[in-house]
């Protein structure tokens, strides 16, 4: 795409299928059965304005837009549509589990080789998610990293610190999995259990992604 406006227009053509704007319940269901996945809420708001500018005219003063979602919001919506599925961890709960697991790893002799600032924790979790989406494992990534950095660890302090990352990751992963699998662990679902959460009236049937 030559620029952002062209990309947004292309997404609009894909998301605003002509069949979604017709009258009656069929058009409504088609529109609400579509989701557009964007990198942030700010990007979703910008796309909403673009879609409205492309669609609203004097002859057509209203438009029914698809769901404009972040990836996390999409996963949450899909989870809500699964009968009997366990409650999905929120981003905040995942950060809490990560930090507690990092503390366990440090107590077990494998501290993080860098300071775990809040923004860094978010990026680490996003990186792990991206590995899974690409059908890669943390272990495979660590093998590649070790192969690339091992030779320079003796003269490069940064490489030496990164080579301490696999031991920390393994201990942190064990603690995180134990916390998620143990009832009454570090997070609690409370009234947000799968049986008590509302089910969406319309299932997502088409997904358009901007990334």
GROMACS .gro file of C-alpha atoms in nm:
model
  211
    1UNK     CA    1   0.000   0.000   0.000
    2UNK     CA    2   0.139   0.345  -0.089
    3UNK     CA    3   0.016   0.513   0.232
    4UNK     CA    4  -0.208   0.482   0.538
    5UNK     CA    5  -0.514   0.625   0.363
    6UNK     CA    6  -0.488   0.369   0.083
    7UNK     CA    7  -0.456   0.086   0.336
    8UNK     CA    8  -0.761   0.208   0.529
    9UNK     CA    9  -0.961   0.236   0.207
   10UNK     CA   10  -0.866  -0.122   0.115
   11UNK     CA   11  -0.970  -0.245   0.459
   12UNK     CA   12  -1.297  -0.056   0.420
   13UNK     CA   13  -1.370  -0.225   0.087
   14UNK     CA   14  -1.301  -0.565   0.242
   15UNK     CA   15  -1.496  -0.500   0.562
   16UNK     CA   16  -1.793  -0.309   0.418
   17UNK     CA   17  -1.914  -0.585   0.193
   18UNK     CA   18  -2.207  -0.459  -0.016
   19UNK     CA   19  -2.416  -0.735   0.132
   20UNK     CA   20  -2.378  -0.586   0.480
   21UNK     CA   21  -2.556  -0.261   0.407
   22UNK     CA   22  -2.886  -0.391   0.284
   23UNK     CA   23  -3.204  -0.357   0.487
   24UNK     CA   24  -3.338  -0.623   0.717
   25UNK     CA   25  -3.182  -0.872   0.953
   26UNK     CA   26  -2.961  -1.036   0.687
   27UNK     CA   27  -2.760  -0.719   0.628
   28UNK     CA   28  -2.729  -0.657   1.002
   29UNK     CA   29  -2.606  -1.011   1.071
   30UNK     CA   30  -2.349  -0.991   0.792
   31UNK     CA   31  -2.212  -0.660   0.921
   32UNK     CA   32  -2.201  -0.772   1.283
   33UNK     CA   33  -2.048  -1.105   1.181
   34UNK     CA   34  -1.736  -0.925   1.054
   35UNK     CA   35  -1.440  -0.815   1.267
   36UNK     CA   36  -1.147  -0.595   1.171
   37UNK     CA   37  -0.833  -0.656   1.380
   38UNK     CA   38  -0.611  -0.353   1.445
   39UNK     CA   39  -0.294  -0.297   1.649
   40UNK     CA   40  -0.446  -0.054   1.902
   41UNK     CA   41  -0.764   0.124   2.009
   42UNK     CA   42  -0.626   0.443   1.856
   43UNK     CA   43  -0.593   0.270   1.520
   44UNK     CA   44  -0.948   0.136   1.555
   45UNK     CA   45  -1.083   0.487   1.618
   46UNK     CA   46  -0.893   0.626   1.318
   47UNK     CA   47  -1.032   0.351   1.095
   48UNK     CA   48  -1.385   0.412   1.225
   49UNK     CA   49  -1.363   0.775   1.114
   50UNK     CA   50  -1.227   0.670   0.775
   51UNK     CA   51  -1.505   0.415   0.720
   52UNK     CA   52  -1.766   0.673   0.811
   53UNK     CA   53  -1.615   0.926   0.571
   54UNK     CA   54  -1.615   0.666   0.294
   55UNK     CA   55  -1.970   0.548   0.356
   56UNK     CA   56  -2.182   0.836   0.485
   57UNK     CA   57  -2.358   1.048   0.225
   58UNK     CA   58  -2.677   1.254   0.205
   59UNK     CA   59  -2.845   0.955   0.043
   60UNK     CA   60  -2.704   0.713   0.303
   61UNK     CA   61  -2.685   0.899   0.637
   62UNK     CA   62  -2.614   0.586   0.846
   63UNK     CA   63  -2.382   0.289   0.818
   64UNK     CA   64  -2.353  -0.030   1.023
   65UNK     CA   65  -1.986  -0.091   1.089
   66UNK     CA   66  -1.816  -0.421   1.170
   67UNK     CA   67  -1.645  -0.473   1.504
   68UNK     CA   68  -1.316  -0.282   1.514
   69UNK     CA   69  -1.103  -0.478   1.761
   70UNK     CA   70  -0.752  -0.522   1.892
   71UNK     CA   71  -0.614  -0.874   1.882
   72UNK     CA   72  -0.672  -0.909   2.256
   73UNK     CA   73  -1.034  -0.799   2.220
   74UNK     CA   74  -1.085  -1.047   1.936
   75UNK     CA   75  -0.955  -1.334   2.150
   76UNK     CA   76  -1.181  -1.225   2.433
   77UNK     CA   77  -1.483  -1.219   2.201
   78UNK     CA   78  -1.404  -1.562   2.061
   79UNK     CA   79  -1.360  -1.695   2.414
   80UNK     CA   80  -1.701  -1.563   2.515
   81UNK     CA   81  -1.857  -1.759   2.231
   82UNK     CA   82  -1.720  -2.093   2.352
   83UNK     CA   83  -1.958  -2.283   2.574
   84UNK     CA   84  -1.788  -2.419   2.885
   85UNK     CA   85  -1.453  -2.252   2.811
   86UNK     CA   86  -1.248  -2.143   3.113
   87UNK     CA   87  -1.221  -1.773   3.184
   88UNK     CA   88  -0.949  -1.608   2.979
   89UNK     CA   89  -0.675  -1.423   3.163
   90UNK     CA   90  -0.676  -1.048   3.119
   91UNK     CA   91  -0.361  -0.863   3.013
   92UNK     CA   92  -0.324  -0.735   3.370
   93UNK     CA   93  -0.352  -1.087   3.515
   94UNK     CA   94  -0.088  -1.212   3.270
   95UNK     CA   95   0.149  -0.936   3.382
   96UNK     CA   96   0.090  -1.024   3.748
   97UNK     CA   97   0.160  -1.392   3.681
   98UNK     CA   98   0.475  -1.305   3.485
   99UNK     CA   99   0.610  -1.090   3.769
  100UNK     CA  100   0.534  -1.349   4.034
  101UNK     CA  101   0.696  -1.617   3.822
  102UNK     CA  102   0.999  -1.391   3.771
  103UNK     CA  103   1.030  -1.359   4.149
  104UNK     CA  104   1.016  -1.738   4.183
  105UNK     CA  105   1.285  -1.773   3.916
  106UNK     CA  106   1.509  -1.527   4.101
  107UNK     CA  107   1.460  -1.714   4.429
  108UNK     CA  108   1.549  -2.036   4.245
  109UNK     CA  109   1.883  -1.895   4.131
  110UNK     CA  110   1.788  -1.774   3.782
  111UNK     CA  111   1.708  -1.402   3.803
  112UNK     CA  112   1.618  -1.198   3.498
  113UNK     CA  113   1.931  -1.056   3.334
  114UNK     CA  114   1.769  -0.713   3.311
  115UNK     CA  115   1.536  -0.492   3.509
  116UNK     CA  116   1.173  -0.591   3.448
  117UNK     CA  117   1.017  -0.251   3.388
  118UNK     CA  118   0.636  -0.248   3.328
  119UNK     CA  119   0.668  -0.164   2.960
  120UNK     CA  120   0.926  -0.438   2.909
  121UNK     CA  121   0.699  -0.703   3.063
  122UNK     CA  122   0.425  -0.609   2.816
  123UNK     CA  123   0.666  -0.640   2.524
  124UNK     CA  124   0.801  -0.976   2.644
  125UNK     CA  125   0.449  -1.118   2.665
  126UNK     CA  126   0.370  -0.979   2.318
  127UNK     CA  127   0.687  -1.142   2.186
  128UNK     CA  128   0.590  -1.481   2.331
  129UNK     CA  129   0.244  -1.445   2.174
  130UNK     CA  130   0.400  -1.367   1.836
  131UNK     CA  131   0.618  -1.677   1.858
  132UNK     CA  132   0.310  -1.893   1.919
  133UNK     CA  133   0.119  -1.733   1.631
  134UNK     CA  134   0.411  -1.822   1.403
  135UNK     CA  135   0.410  -2.180   1.535
  136UNK     CA  136   0.752  -2.133   1.696
  137UNK     CA  137   0.860  -2.225   2.047
  138UNK     CA  138   1.056  -2.026   2.300
  139UNK     CA  139   1.302  -2.316   2.319
  140UNK     CA  140   1.373  -2.299   1.944
  141UNK     CA  141   1.425  -1.924   1.965
  142UNK     CA  142   1.664  -1.966   2.257
  143UNK     CA  143   1.869  -2.226   2.065
  144UNK     CA  144   1.910  -1.980   1.778
  145UNK     CA  145   2.000  -1.701   2.017
  146UNK     CA  146   2.262  -1.909   2.196
  147UNK     CA  147   2.415  -2.014   1.865
  148UNK     CA  148   2.438  -1.651   1.752
  149UNK     CA  149   2.573  -1.502   2.078
  150UNK     CA  150   2.780  -1.770   2.246
  151UNK     CA  151   3.098  -1.687   2.058
  152UNK     CA  152   3.099  -1.321   2.165
  153UNK     CA  153   2.985  -1.363   2.529
  154UNK     CA  154   3.340  -1.329   2.659
  155UNK     CA  155   3.387  -0.981   2.514
  156UNK     CA  156   3.029  -0.851   2.488
  157UNK     CA  157   2.849  -0.779   2.813
  158UNK     CA  158   2.512  -0.754   2.638
  159UNK     CA  159   2.557  -1.097   2.479
  160UNK     CA  160   2.658  -1.243   2.816
  161UNK     CA  161   2.342  -1.105   2.978
  162UNK     CA  162   2.121  -1.240   2.701
  163UNK     CA  163   2.275  -1.586   2.739
  164UNK     CA  164   2.141  -1.589   3.096
  165UNK     CA  165   1.790  -1.540   2.959
  166UNK     CA  166   1.711  -1.910   2.878
  167UNK     CA  167   1.761  -2.024   3.238
  168UNK     CA  168   1.535  -1.743   3.361
  169UNK     CA  169   1.272  -1.821   3.092
  170UNK     CA  170   1.258  -2.190   3.181
  171UNK     CA  171   1.208  -2.130   3.553
  172UNK     CA  172   0.959  -1.849   3.489
  173UNK     CA  173   0.760  -2.069   3.248
  174UNK     CA  174   0.734  -2.352   3.502
  175UNK     CA  175   0.605  -2.114   3.769
  176UNK     CA  176   0.358  -1.949   3.529
  177UNK     CA  177   0.210  -2.282   3.418
  178UNK     CA  178   0.179  -2.396   3.779
  179UNK     CA  179  -0.004  -2.075   3.872
  180UNK     CA  180  -0.250  -2.108   3.582
  181UNK     CA  181  -0.319  -2.476   3.650
  182UNK     CA  182  -0.365  -2.454   4.027
  183UNK     CA  183  -0.710  -2.355   4.160
  184UNK     CA  184  -0.679  -2.057   4.391
  185UNK     CA  185  -0.341  -1.968   4.243
  186UNK     CA  186  -0.224  -1.617   4.164
  187UNK     CA  187  -0.535  -1.518   3.973
  188UNK     CA  188  -0.900  -1.569   4.049
  189UNK     CA  189  -1.189  -1.589   3.806
  190UNK     CA  190  -1.463  -1.519   4.063
  191UNK     CA  191  -1.792  -1.427   3.897
  192UNK     CA  192  -1.619  -1.410   3.559
  193UNK     CA  193  -1.641  -1.786   3.517
  194UNK     CA  194  -1.733  -1.921   3.176
  195UNK     CA  195  -2.079  -2.028   3.290
  196UNK     CA  196  -2.172  -1.679   3.413
  197UNK     CA  197  -2.035  -1.468   3.128
  198UNK     CA  198  -2.279  -1.348   2.861
  199UNK     CA  199  -2.274  -1.517   2.524
  200UNK     CA  200  -2.258  -1.292   2.215
  201UNK     CA  201  -2.573  -1.284   2.003
  202UNK     CA  202  -2.379  -1.290   1.673
  203UNK     CA  203  -2.080  -1.506   1.592
  204UNK     CA  204  -1.785  -1.367   1.399
  205UNK     CA  205  -1.780  -1.517   1.050
  206UNK     CA  206  -1.529  -1.294   0.867
  207UNK     CA  207  -1.205  -1.138   0.993
  208UNK     CA  208  -1.006  -0.865   0.822
  209UNK     CA  209  -0.664  -0.784   0.966
  210UNK     CA  210  -0.453  -0.473   0.920
  211UNK     CA  211  -0.126  -0.640   1.011
   0.00000   0.00000   0.00000
